[in-house]
PDB file of C-alpha atoms in Angstrom:
ATOM      1  CA  MET S  18      12.153  20.656   4.040  1.00  0.00           C
ATOM      2  CA  SER S  19      13.031  17.156   5.344  1.00  0.00           C
ATOM      3  CA  TYR S  20      11.377  13.966   4.107  1.00  0.00           C
ATOM      4  CA  ILE S  21      11.653  10.172   4.272  1.00  0.00           C
ATOM      5  CA  GLY S  22      11.513   8.029   1.131  1.00  0.00           C
ATOM      6  CA  ASN S  23      10.745   9.356  -2.340  1.00  0.00           C
ATOM      7  CA  GLN S  24      10.840  13.117  -2.756  1.00  0.00           C
ATOM      8  CA  VAL S  25       7.510  14.864  -2.198  1.00  0.00           C
ATOM      9  CA  THR S  26       6.433  16.618  -5.362  1.00  0.00           C
ATOM     10  CA  THR S  27       3.430  18.513  -6.606  1.00  0.00           C
ATOM     11  CA  ILE S  28       1.345  17.211  -9.505  1.00  0.00           C
ATOM     12  CA  PRO S  29      -0.104  19.259 -12.382  1.00  0.00           C
ATOM     13  CA  PHE S  30      -3.772  19.527 -11.452  1.00  0.00           C
ATOM     14  CA  ILE S  31      -5.891  21.879 -13.525  1.00  0.00           C
ATOM     15  CA  THR S  32      -6.326  24.951 -11.296  1.00  0.00           C
ATOM     16  CA  ASP S  33      -8.818  27.833 -11.426  1.00  0.00           C
ATOM     17  CA  THR S  34      -8.131  31.007  -9.430  1.00  0.00           C
ATOM     18  CA  PHE S  35     -10.669  33.708  -8.555  1.00  0.00           C
ATOM     19  CA  SER S  36     -10.579  36.850  -6.411  1.00  0.00           C
ATOM     20  CA  GLY S  37     -13.162  37.325  -3.673  1.00  0.00           C
ATOM     21  CA  THR S  38     -14.957  40.657  -3.233  1.00  0.00           C
ATOM     22  CA  GLY S  39     -16.646  40.012   0.106  1.00  0.00           C
ATOM     23  CA  ALA S  40     -20.044  40.123  -1.627  1.00  0.00           C
ATOM     24  CA  GLN S  41     -19.765  37.896  -4.723  1.00  0.00           C
ATOM     25  CA  THR S  42     -20.934  34.265  -4.342  1.00  0.00           C
ATOM     26  CA  VAL S  43     -20.992  33.087  -7.985  1.00  0.00           C
ATOM     27  CA  PHE S  44     -17.715  32.402  -9.855  1.00  0.00           C
ATOM     28  CA  THR S  45     -17.565  31.257 -13.470  1.00  0.00           C
ATOM     29  CA  PRO S  46     -16.400  29.849 -15.748  1.00  0.00           C
ATOM     30  CA  LEU S  47     -14.319  26.983 -14.425  1.00  0.00           C
ATOM     31  CA  THR S  48     -11.783  25.552 -16.891  1.00  0.00           C
ATOM     32  CA  ARG S  49     -14.086  22.579 -17.279  1.00  0.00           C
ATOM     33  CA  ALA S  50     -17.358  21.372 -15.747  1.00  0.00           C
ATOM     34  CA  PRO S  51     -16.531  18.963 -12.866  1.00  0.00           C
ATOM     35  CA  ALA S  52     -18.422  15.664 -12.584  1.00  0.00           C
ATOM     36  CA  GLY S  53     -19.372  16.630  -9.011  1.00  0.00           C
ATOM     37  CA  THR S  54     -18.016  18.049  -5.762  1.00  0.00           C
ATOM     38  CA  ALA S  55     -15.819  14.947  -5.321  1.00  0.00           C
ATOM     39  CA  ALA S  56     -13.960  15.935  -8.513  1.00  0.00           C
ATOM     40  CA  ILE S  57     -12.643  19.235  -7.104  1.00  0.00           C
ATOM     41  CA  ALA S  58     -11.032  20.637  -3.957  1.00  0.00           C
ATOM     42  CA  VAL S  59     -11.821  24.274  -3.112  1.00  0.00           C
ATOM     43  CA  PHE S  60      -9.648  26.502  -0.908  1.00  0.00           C
ATOM     44  CA  ILE S  61     -10.195  30.070   0.327  1.00  0.00           C
ATOM     45  CA  SER S  62      -6.982  31.730   1.541  1.00  0.00           C
ATOM     46  CA  GLY S  63      -5.450  28.262   1.918  1.00  0.00           C
ATOM     47  CA  VAL S  64      -8.363  26.852   3.975  1.00  0.00           C
ATOM     48  CA  TYR S  65     -10.121  23.812   2.498  1.00  0.00           C
ATOM     49  CA  GLN S  66     -13.850  24.316   1.897  1.00  0.00           C
ATOM     50  CA  PRO S  67     -16.139  21.274   2.414  1.00  0.00           C
ATOM     51  CA  PRO S  68     -18.648  20.496  -0.378  1.00  0.00           C
ATOM     52  CA  SER S  69     -21.439  21.823   1.876  1.00  0.00           C
ATOM     53  CA  ALA S  70     -19.943  25.323   1.495  1.00  0.00           C
ATOM     54  CA  TYR S  71     -20.690  25.537  -2.238  1.00  0.00           C
ATOM     55  CA  SER S  72     -22.643  24.032  -5.125  1.00  0.00           C
ATOM     56  CA  LEU S  73     -21.831  23.238  -8.750  1.00  0.00           C
ATOM     57  CA  ASN S  74     -23.871  23.826 -11.889  1.00  0.00           C
ATOM     58  CA  GLY S  75     -21.879  22.940 -14.987  1.00  0.00           C
ATOM     59  CA  ASP S  76     -18.818  25.217 -14.961  1.00  0.00           C
ATOM     60  CA  THR S  77     -20.313  27.591 -12.348  1.00  0.00           C
ATOM     61  CA  LEU S  78     -19.239  27.526  -8.676  1.00  0.00           C
ATOM     62  CA  THR S  79     -21.641  29.101  -6.165  1.00  0.00           C
ATOM     63  CA  PHE S  80     -20.692  29.616  -2.494  1.00  0.00           C
ATOM     64  CA  VAL S  81     -23.277  29.555   0.299  1.00  0.00           C
ATOM     65  CA  SER S  82     -21.564  32.621   1.807  1.00  0.00           C
ATOM     66  CA  ALA S  83     -19.525  35.198  -0.103  1.00  0.00           C
ATOM     67  CA  PRO S  84     -15.757  34.605   0.267  1.00  0.00           C
ATOM     68  CA  ALA S  85     -13.705  37.368   1.853  1.00  0.00           C
ATOM     69  CA  SER S  86     -12.113  39.994  -0.371  1.00  0.00           C
ATOM     70  CA  GLY S  87      -8.679  39.075  -1.684  1.00  0.00           C
ATOM     71  CA  THR S  88      -6.629  38.828  -4.861  1.00  0.00           C
ATOM     72  CA  GLY S  89      -6.454  35.253  -6.101  1.00  0.00           C
ATOM     73  CA  ASN S  90      -7.609  33.944  -2.716  1.00  0.00           C
ATOM     74  CA  ILE S  91     -10.041  31.359  -4.167  1.00  0.00           C
ATOM     75  CA  ILE S  92      -8.399  28.260  -5.635  1.00  0.00           C
ATOM     76  CA  VAL S  93     -10.197  25.331  -7.290  1.00  0.00           C
ATOM     77  CA  LEU S  94      -8.170  22.148  -7.929  1.00  0.00           C
ATOM     78  CA  HIS S  95      -9.599  19.744 -10.514  1.00  0.00           C
ATOM     79  CA  LEU S  96      -8.720  16.328  -9.069  1.00  0.00           C
ATOM     80  CA  GLY S  97      -7.761  13.952 -11.862  1.00  0.00           C
ATOM     81  CA  ASN S  98      -7.707  14.272 -15.632  1.00  0.00           C
ATOM     82  CA  GLY S  99      -8.553  10.646 -16.403  1.00  0.00           C
ATOM     83  CA  SER S 100     -10.606   9.346 -19.247  1.00  0.00           C
ATOM     84  CA  ALA S 101     -12.906   6.375 -19.577  1.00  0.00           C
ATOM     85  CA  VAL S 102     -14.746   4.762 -22.464  1.00  0.00           C
ATOM     86  CA  GLN S 103     -18.362   5.849 -22.335  1.00  0.00           C
ATOM     87  CA  VAL S 104     -21.030   3.307 -23.385  1.00  0.00           C
ATOM     88  CA  PRO S 105     -24.555   4.655 -23.963  1.00  0.00           C
ATOM     89  CA  SER S 106     -27.407   3.065 -22.035  1.00  0.00           C
ATOM     90  CA  ASP S 107     -29.795   0.701 -23.814  1.00  0.00           C
ATOM     91  CA  GLY S 108     -32.363   2.620 -25.847  1.00  0.00           C
ATOM     92  CA  SER S 109     -30.651   5.982 -25.236  1.00  0.00           C
ATOM     93  CA  VAL S 110     -29.409   6.640 -28.825  1.00  0.00           C
ATOM     94  CA  THR S 111     -31.899   8.681 -30.852  1.00  0.00           C
ATOM     95  CA  LEU S 112     -32.159   8.861 -34.642  1.00  0.00           C
ATOM     96  CA  ILE S 113     -30.543  12.288 -34.892  1.00  0.00           C
ATOM     97  CA  LYS S 114     -27.388  10.892 -33.250  1.00  0.00           C
ATOM     98  CA  LEU S 115     -26.878   8.423 -36.127  1.00  0.00           C
ATOM     99  CA  SER S 116     -24.757   9.203 -39.182  1.00  0.00           C
ATOM    100  CA  ASN S 117     -26.569  10.947 -42.025  1.00  0.00           C
ATOM    101  CA  ASP S 118     -26.605   7.884 -44.296  1.00  0.00           C
ATOM    102  CA  THR S 119     -28.046   5.539 -41.645  1.00  0.00           C
ATOM    103  CA  TYR S 120     -30.539   8.183 -40.529  1.00  0.00           C
ATOM    104  CA  SER S 121     -31.750   8.734 -44.116  1.00  0.00           C
ATOM    105  CA  TYR S 122     -32.132   4.990 -44.787  1.00  0.00           C
ATOM    106  CA  ILE S 123     -34.319   4.537 -41.710  1.00  0.00           C
ATOM    107  CA  ASN S 124     -36.337   7.653 -42.553  1.00  0.00           C
ATOM    108  CA  SER S 125     -36.882   6.310 -46.071  1.00  0.00           C
ATOM    109  CA  ALA S 126     -38.044   2.993 -44.661  1.00  0.00           C
ATOM    110  CA  PHE S 127     -40.654   4.574 -42.413  1.00  0.00           C
ATOM    111  CA  THR S 128     -41.762   6.965 -45.168  1.00  0.00           C
ATOM    112  CA  ALA S 129     -42.251   4.048 -47.522  1.00  0.00           C
ATOM    113  CA  ALA S 130     -44.011   2.040 -44.811  1.00  0.00           C
ATOM    114  CA  ASN S 131     -46.394   4.943 -44.161  1.00  0.00           C
ATOM    115  CA  ALA S 132     -47.057   5.259 -47.893  1.00  0.00           C
ATOM    116  CA  ALA S 133     -47.816   1.556 -48.031  1.00  0.00           C
ATOM    117  CA  THR S 134     -50.317   1.961 -45.204  1.00  0.00           C
ATOM    118  CA  ALA S 135     -52.127   4.686 -47.141  1.00  0.00           C
ATOM    119  CA  THR S 136     -52.339   2.773 -50.423  1.00  0.00           C
ATOM    120  CA  ASP S 137     -52.767  -0.907 -49.460  1.00  0.00           C
ATOM    121  CA  THR S 138     -56.273  -2.224 -48.929  1.00  0.00           C
ATOM    122  CA  THR S 139     -55.856  -4.791 -46.148  1.00  0.00           C
ATOM    123  CA  GLN S 140     -54.154  -4.769 -42.762  1.00  0.00           C
ATOM    124  CA  ASN S 141     -52.143  -7.902 -43.540  1.00  0.00           C
ATOM    125  CA  THR S 142     -50.753  -6.336 -46.714  1.00  0.00           C
ATOM    126  CA  ASN S 143     -49.783  -3.184 -44.775  1.00  0.00           C
ATOM    127  CA  ILE S 144     -47.844  -5.202 -42.205  1.00  0.00           C
ATOM    128  CA  THR S 145     -46.083  -7.274 -44.877  1.00  0.00           C
ATOM    129  CA  ASN S 146     -45.045  -4.218 -46.880  1.00  0.00           C
ATOM    130  CA  ALA S 147     -43.842  -2.341 -43.786  1.00  0.00           C
ATOM    131  CA  GLY S 148     -41.704  -5.291 -42.772  1.00  0.00           C
ATOM    132  CA  THR S 149     -40.257  -5.556 -46.293  1.00  0.00           C
ATOM    133  CA  TYR S 150     -39.332  -1.870 -46.369  1.00  0.00           C
ATOM    134  CA  ALA S 151     -37.784  -2.015 -42.893  1.00  0.00           C
ATOM    135  CA  ASN S 152     -35.721  -5.092 -43.782  1.00  0.00           C
ATOM    136  CA  ALA S 153     -34.523  -3.443 -46.972  1.00  0.00           C
ATOM    137  CA  ALA S 154     -33.501  -0.330 -45.048  1.00  0.00           C
ATOM    138  CA  PHE S 155     -31.452  -2.254 -42.506  1.00  0.00           C
ATOM    139  CA  THR S 156     -29.850  -4.333 -45.262  1.00  0.00           C
ATOM    140  CA  THR S 157     -28.807  -1.142 -47.051  1.00  0.00           C
ATOM    141  CA  ALA S 158     -27.573   0.437 -43.810  1.00  0.00           C
ATOM    142  CA  ASN S 159     -25.396  -2.611 -43.174  1.00  0.00           C
ATOM    143  CA  THR S 160     -23.788  -2.348 -46.630  1.00  0.00           C
ATOM    144  CA  PRO S 161     -23.353   1.342 -47.582  1.00  0.00           C
ATOM    145  CA  SER S 162     -21.401   1.644 -50.810  1.00  0.00           C
ATOM    146  CA  TYR S 163     -19.085   4.510 -49.809  1.00  0.00           C
ATOM    147  CA  THR S 164     -17.605   3.411 -46.464  1.00  0.00           C
ATOM    148  CA  ALA S 165     -15.235   0.617 -45.579  1.00  0.00           C
ATOM    149  CA  ASN S 166     -16.946  -0.270 -42.277  1.00  0.00           C
ATOM    150  CA  SER S 167     -20.705  -0.089 -41.781  1.00  0.00           C
ATOM    151  CA  ALA S 168     -22.440   1.118 -38.644  1.00  0.00           C
ATOM    152  CA  ALA S 169     -23.709  -2.423 -38.081  1.00  0.00           C
ATOM    153  CA  ALA S 170     -20.166  -3.821 -38.163  1.00  0.00           C
ATOM    154  CA  TYR S 171     -19.054  -1.333 -35.524  1.00  0.00           C
ATOM    155  CA  ALA S 172     -22.046  -2.198 -33.378  1.00  0.00           C
ATOM    156  CA  ASN S 173     -21.400  -5.943 -33.663  1.00  0.00           C
ATOM    157  CA  SER S 174     -17.742  -5.449 -32.779  1.00  0.00           C
ATOM    158  CA  ALA S 175     -18.668  -3.393 -29.706  1.00  0.00           C
ATOM    159  CA  PHE S 176     -21.109  -6.026 -28.478  1.00  0.00           C
ATOM    160  CA  THR S 177     -18.555  -8.787 -29.062  1.00  0.00           C
ATOM    161  CA  LYS S 178     -15.954  -6.929 -26.974  1.00  0.00           C
ATOM    162  CA  ALA S 179     -18.512  -6.211 -24.261  1.00  0.00           C
ATOM    163  CA  ASN S 180     -19.503  -9.892 -24.115  1.00  0.00           C
ATOM    164  CA  ASN S 181     -15.852 -10.979 -23.940  1.00  0.00           C
ATOM    165  CA  ALA S 182     -15.181  -8.517 -21.122  1.00  0.00           C
ATOM    166  CA  THR S 183     -18.216  -9.822 -19.215  1.00  0.00           C
ATOM    167  CA  SER S 184     -17.350 -13.492 -19.660  1.00  0.00           C
ATOM    168  CA  ASN S 185     -13.678 -13.010 -18.769  1.00  0.00           C
ATOM    169  CA  GLY S 186     -14.437 -10.762 -15.783  1.00  0.00           C
ATOM    170  CA  SER S 187     -11.764  -8.296 -16.864  1.00  0.00           C
ATOM    171  CA  PHE S 188     -11.550  -4.579 -16.186  1.00  0.00           C
ATOM    172  CA  ALA S 189      -9.111  -1.862 -17.262  1.00  0.00           C
ATOM    173  CA  VAL S 190      -8.788   1.823 -16.315  1.00  0.00           C
ATOM    174  CA  THR S 191      -6.244   4.322 -17.671  1.00  0.00           C
ATOM    175  CA  GLY S 192      -5.657   8.018 -17.041  1.00  0.00           C
ATOM    176  CA  SER S 193      -4.145  10.380 -14.448  1.00  0.00           C
ATOM    177  CA  GLY S 194      -1.210   8.041 -13.957  1.00  0.00           C
ATOM    178  CA  LEU S 195      -3.480   5.155 -12.883  1.00  0.00           C
ATOM    179  CA  ALA S 196      -3.395   1.853 -14.747  1.00  0.00           C
ATOM    180  CA  VAL S 197      -5.264  -1.149 -13.327  1.00  0.00           C
ATOM    181  CA  SER S 198      -5.876  -4.526 -14.933  1.00  0.00           C
ATOM    182  CA  LEU S 199      -7.998  -6.853 -12.803  1.00  0.00           C
ATOM    183  CA  THR S 200      -9.981 -10.085 -13.068  1.00  0.00           C
ATOM    184  CA  GLY S 201     -13.424 -10.443 -11.518  1.00  0.00           C
ATOM    185  CA  SER S 202     -13.177  -7.052  -9.761  1.00  0.00           C
ATOM    186  CA  VAL S 203     -15.032  -3.731  -9.729  1.00  0.00           C
ATOM    187  CA  VAL S 204     -13.157  -0.410  -9.452  1.00  0.00           C
ATOM    188  CA  THR S 205     -14.995   2.616  -8.080  1.00  0.00           C
ATOM    189  CA  GLY S 206     -14.603   6.082  -9.550  1.00  0.00           C
ATOM    190  CA  TYR S 207     -11.816   8.384  -8.357  1.00  0.00           C
ATOM    191  CA  LYS S 208     -13.174   9.867  -5.132  1.00  0.00           C
ATOM    192  CA  ILE S 209     -12.461  11.180  -1.627  1.00  0.00           C
ATOM    193  CA  LEU S 210     -11.473   8.116   0.407  1.00  0.00           C
ATOM    194  CA  GLY S 211     -11.174   9.953   3.720  1.00  0.00           C
ATOM    195  CA  GLN S 212     -10.609  13.362   5.316  1.00  0.00           C
ATOM    196  CA  ILE S 213      -9.989  14.581   8.872  1.00  0.00           C
ATOM    197  CA  VAL S 214      -8.962  17.622  10.893  1.00  0.00           C
ATOM    198  CA  THR S 215      -5.850  16.693  12.883  1.00  0.00           C
ATOM    199  CA  THR S 216      -5.503  16.314  16.643  1.00  0.00           C
ATOM    200  CA  ALA S 217      -2.371  17.572  18.400  1.00  0.00           C
ATOM    201  CA  ASN S 218       0.176  14.859  19.245  1.00  0.00           C
ATOM    202  CA  ALA S 219      -2.310  12.026  18.612  1.00  0.00           C
ATOM    203  CA  ILE S 220      -2.353   9.958  15.435  1.00  0.00           C
ATOM    204  CA  PHE S 221      -5.880   9.579  14.037  1.00  0.00           C
ATOM    205  CA  ASN S 222      -7.045   7.531  11.057  1.00  0.00           C
ATOM    206  CA  VAL S 223      -7.705   9.393   7.817  1.00  0.00           C
ATOM    207  CA  TYR S 224      -8.845   6.261   5.968  1.00  0.00           C
ATOM    208  CA  VAL S 225      -9.158   2.519   6.713  1.00  0.00           C
ATOM    209  CA  VAL S 226      -9.603   0.134   3.762  1.00  0.00           C
ATOM    210  CA  PRO S 227     -13.019  -1.602   4.138  1.00  0.00           C
ATOM    211  CA  ALA S 228     -13.465  -5.372   4.387  1.00  0.00           C
ATOM    212  CA  THR S 229     -13.089  -7.408   1.142  1.00  0.00           C
ATOM    213  CA  THR S 230     -11.685  -4.287  -0.501  1.00  0.00           C
ATOM    214  CA  SER S 231      -8.310  -2.931  -1.550  1.00  0.00           C
ATOM    215  CA  ALA S 232      -7.629   0.702  -2.412  1.00  0.00           C
ATOM    216  CA  SER S 233      -5.234   2.699  -4.560  1.00  0.00           C
ATOM    217  CA  ILE S 234      -4.445   6.081  -2.979  1.00  0.00           C
ATOM    218  CA  GLY S 235      -3.536   8.468  -5.788  1.00  0.00           C
ATOM    219  CA  THR S 236      -3.157  11.757  -3.903  1.00  0.00           C
ATOM    220  CA  ILE S 237      -2.843  12.944  -0.301  1.00  0.00           C
ATOM    221  CA  THR S 238      -3.300  16.659   0.419  1.00  0.00           C
ATOM    222  CA  VAL S 239      -2.620  18.466   3.708  1.00  0.00           C
ATOM    223  CA  CYS S 240      -3.858  22.054   4.084  1.00  0.00           C
ATOM    224  CA  ASN S 241      -2.475  24.354   6.793  1.00  0.00           C
ATOM    225  CA  GLY S 242      -5.146  26.986   7.313  1.00  0.00           C
ATOM    226  CA  THR S 243      -3.349  28.620  10.242  1.00  0.00           C
ATOM    227  CA  PRO S 244      -0.899  31.568  10.361  1.00  0.00           C
ATOM    228  CA  SER S 245       1.813  29.364  11.922  1.00  0.00           C
ATOM    229  CA  ASP S 246       4.199  26.662  10.719  1.00  0.00           C
ATOM    230  CA  VAL S 247       3.410  23.193  12.113  1.00  0.00           C
ATOM    231  CA  LEU S 248       5.084  19.786  12.155  1.00  0.00           C
ATOM    232  CA  LEU S 249       3.275  16.933  10.441  1.00  0.00           C
ATOM    233  CA  ASP S 250       3.352  13.113  10.644  1.00  0.00           C
ATOM    234  CA  LEU S 251       1.785  10.838   7.996  1.00  0.00           C
ATOM    235  CA  VAL S 252       1.571   7.060   8.508  1.00  0.00           C
ATOM    236  CA  MET S 253       0.589   4.047   6.373  1.00  0.00           C
ATOM    237  CA  ARG S 254       0.500   0.634   8.038  1.00  0.00           C
ATOM    238  CA  PRO S 255      -1.197  -2.774   7.791  1.00  0.00           C
ATOM    239  CA  SER S 256      -3.920  -3.416  10.361  1.00  0.00           C
ATOM    240  CA  THR S 257      -1.936  -6.421  11.611  1.00  0.00           C
ATOM    241  CA  GLU S 258       1.068  -4.336  12.700  1.00  0.00           C
ATOM    242  CA  ALA S 259       1.502  -1.944  15.609  1.00  0.00           C
ATOM    243  CA  LEU S 260       2.737   1.553  14.745  1.00  0.00           C
ATOM    244  CA  ALA S 261       6.508   1.578  14.164  1.00  0.00           C
ATOM    245  CA  THR S 262       9.112   3.873  12.624  1.00  0.00           C
ATOM    246  CA  LYS S 263       8.932   2.002   9.296  1.00  0.00           C
ATOM    247  CA  HIS S 264       5.296   3.054   8.820  1.00  0.00           C
ATOM    248  CA  PHE S 265       5.919   6.827   8.613  1.00  0.00           C
ATOM    249  CA  ILE S 266       5.594   8.384   5.143  1.00  0.00           C
ATOM    250  CA  VAL S 267       6.767  11.720   6.556  1.00  0.00           C
ATOM    251  CA  ARG S 268       7.738  12.464  10.160  1.00  0.00           C
ATOM    252  CA  GLY S 269       8.124  15.894  11.694  1.00  0.00           C
ATOM    253  CA  ILE S 270       7.968  17.589   8.297  1.00  0.00           C
ATOM    254  CA  THR S 271       7.430  21.367   8.459  1.00  0.00           C
ATOM    255  CA  LEU S 272       4.185  22.516   6.838  1.00  0.00           C
ATOM    256  CA  PRO S 273       4.420  26.292   6.328  1.00  0.00           C
ATOM    257  CA  ALA S 274       1.626  28.634   7.395  1.00  0.00           C
ATOM    258  CA  ALA S 275      -1.286  28.980   4.935  1.00  0.00           C
ATOM    259  CA  ASP S 276       0.243  26.365   2.650  1.00  0.00           C
ATOM    260  CA  THR S 277      -0.897  23.081   1.101  1.00  0.00           C
ATOM    261  CA  LEU S 278       1.194  19.918   0.753  1.00  0.00           C
ATOM    262  CA  ILE S 279       0.275  17.582  -2.134  1.00  0.00           C
ATOM    263  CA  ILE S 280       1.713  14.049  -2.177  1.00  0.00           C
ATOM    264  CA  ASP S 281       1.404  11.882  -5.300  1.00  0.00           C
ATOM    265  CA  SER S 282       1.148   8.529  -3.517  1.00  0.00           C
ATOM    266  CA  GLY S 283       0.289   5.805  -6.034  1.00  0.00           C
ATOM    267  CA  VAL S 284       0.163   3.257  -3.180  1.00  0.00           C
ATOM    268  CA  THR S 285      -2.195   0.262  -3.155  1.00  0.00           C
ATOM    269  CA  LEU S 286      -3.414  -0.871   0.289  1.00  0.00           C
ATOM    270  CA  ASN S 287      -5.004  -4.184   1.266  1.00  0.00           C
ATOM    271  CA  THR S 288      -8.102  -4.738   3.419  1.00  0.00           C
ATOM    272  CA  GLY S 289      -7.827  -3.083   6.832  1.00  0.00           C
ATOM    273  CA  ALA S 290      -4.720  -1.026   5.990  1.00  0.00           C
ATOM    274  CA  ILE S 291      -4.611   2.393   7.632  1.00  0.00           C
ATOM    275  CA  LEU S 292      -3.656   5.911   6.551  1.00  0.00           C
ATOM    276  CA  ALA S 293      -3.284   8.191   9.600  1.00  0.00           C
ATOM    277  CA  ALA S 294      -1.904  11.638  10.507  1.00  0.00           C
ATOM    278  CA  ASN S 295      -1.241  14.067  13.345  1.00  0.00           C
ATOM    279  CA  THR S 296       0.387  17.401  14.128  1.00  0.00           C
ATOM    280  CA  THR S 297       3.287  17.732  16.539  1.00  0.00           C
ATOM    281  CA  GLY S 298       5.609  20.367  17.951  1.00  0.00           C
ATOM    282  CA  GLY S 299       5.337  23.262  20.358  1.00  0.00           C
ATOM    283  CA  ASN S 300       2.375  24.951  18.614  1.00  0.00           C
ATOM    284  CA  ALA S 301       0.492  21.743  17.744  1.00  0.00           C
ATOM    285  CA  ALA S 302      -2.290  22.328  20.273  1.00  0.00           C
ATOM    286  CA  ALA S 303      -2.969  25.811  18.929  1.00  0.00           C
ATOM    287  CA  CYS S 304      -2.868  24.811  15.249  1.00  0.00           C
ATOM    288  CA  ALA S 305      -4.208  21.239  15.035  1.00  0.00           C
ATOM    289  CA  ALA S 306      -7.823  22.261  14.411  1.00  0.00           C
ATOM    290  CA  GLY S 307      -6.719  24.274  11.369  1.00  0.00           C
ATOM    291  CA  ILE S 308      -4.927  21.379   9.633  1.00  0.00           C
ATOM    292  CA  SER S 309      -6.973  19.181   7.269  1.00  0.00           C
ATOM    293  CA  VAL S 310      -5.834  15.920   5.640  1.00  0.00           C
ATOM    294  CA  HIS S 311      -7.497  14.387   2.556  1.00  0.00           C
ATOM    295  CA  ALA S 312      -6.947  11.120   0.681  1.00  0.00           C
ATOM    296  CA  TYR S 313      -8.162  10.633  -2.919  1.00  0.00           C
ATOM    297  CA  GLY S 314      -8.174   7.422  -4.958  1.00  0.00           C
ATOM    298  CA  VAL S 315     -10.194   4.354  -5.975  1.00  0.00           C
ATOM    299  CA  GLU S 316     -11.525   1.285  -4.168  1.00  0.00           C
ATOM    300  CA  ILE S 317     -11.287  -2.178  -5.720  1.00  0.00           C
ATOM    301  CA  VAL S 318     -13.959  -4.647  -4.624  1.00  0.00           C
TER     302      VAL S 318
END
């Protein structure tokens, strides 16, 4: 297989394989529960299935129509194995999520406050005693005797880091081979940037970087859902330049029948830059409608 530039290689996506029966629509379990349809790519006998063809519920994949019978003919690619620091929303942490010592201190405070309400004779005394108990509980929670770092210290440290990140306008993402460090920018989640079905002997845009945006293309996949080999062109170029030989990522590469090409790109494109593709060769007209091209990555605004 010929190529221009760095060697085209596959990347180790998590893959689930199922066998269709011609009647079964529900397949489970997936290796892990995807975040949504944008986090997976589904193929039946090498043909890409759009998200409208199935639904997700946790680790269960349900097709609208039963896939044809075949051994291992259903493939689910999990796109990206990244990780991100998760910060709970304000007011979303309940008591039972706290450590046992902190939970017991707060419970003791409210128990004592309730007891004070039952025994004191005036409303003002009740309020004063409840406040005293609550303050004592939080003081104890901040200084537990058997741990080096209290829950309050961790919380203060987290808020300090969050405030510093906000004031400095910094952002960092790691995982799946992507590392970005930016100032005053917002990075979207890993997603489908663009997808097309090719047209014979005519280069069409797969993705154009929006205004005031740059994009990092992590993966490009091309699926040949036809029974014939085809020739493929892939192009990346700035919007300010006319198409030239230097813009071809691959040119006239043979994509075998019922096969999928996966390119680990790792390319960052500026505003207006274009990713485009087409099919060529003697059987291009017959096969173009069965060739799909997909680009996955993040946008930086």
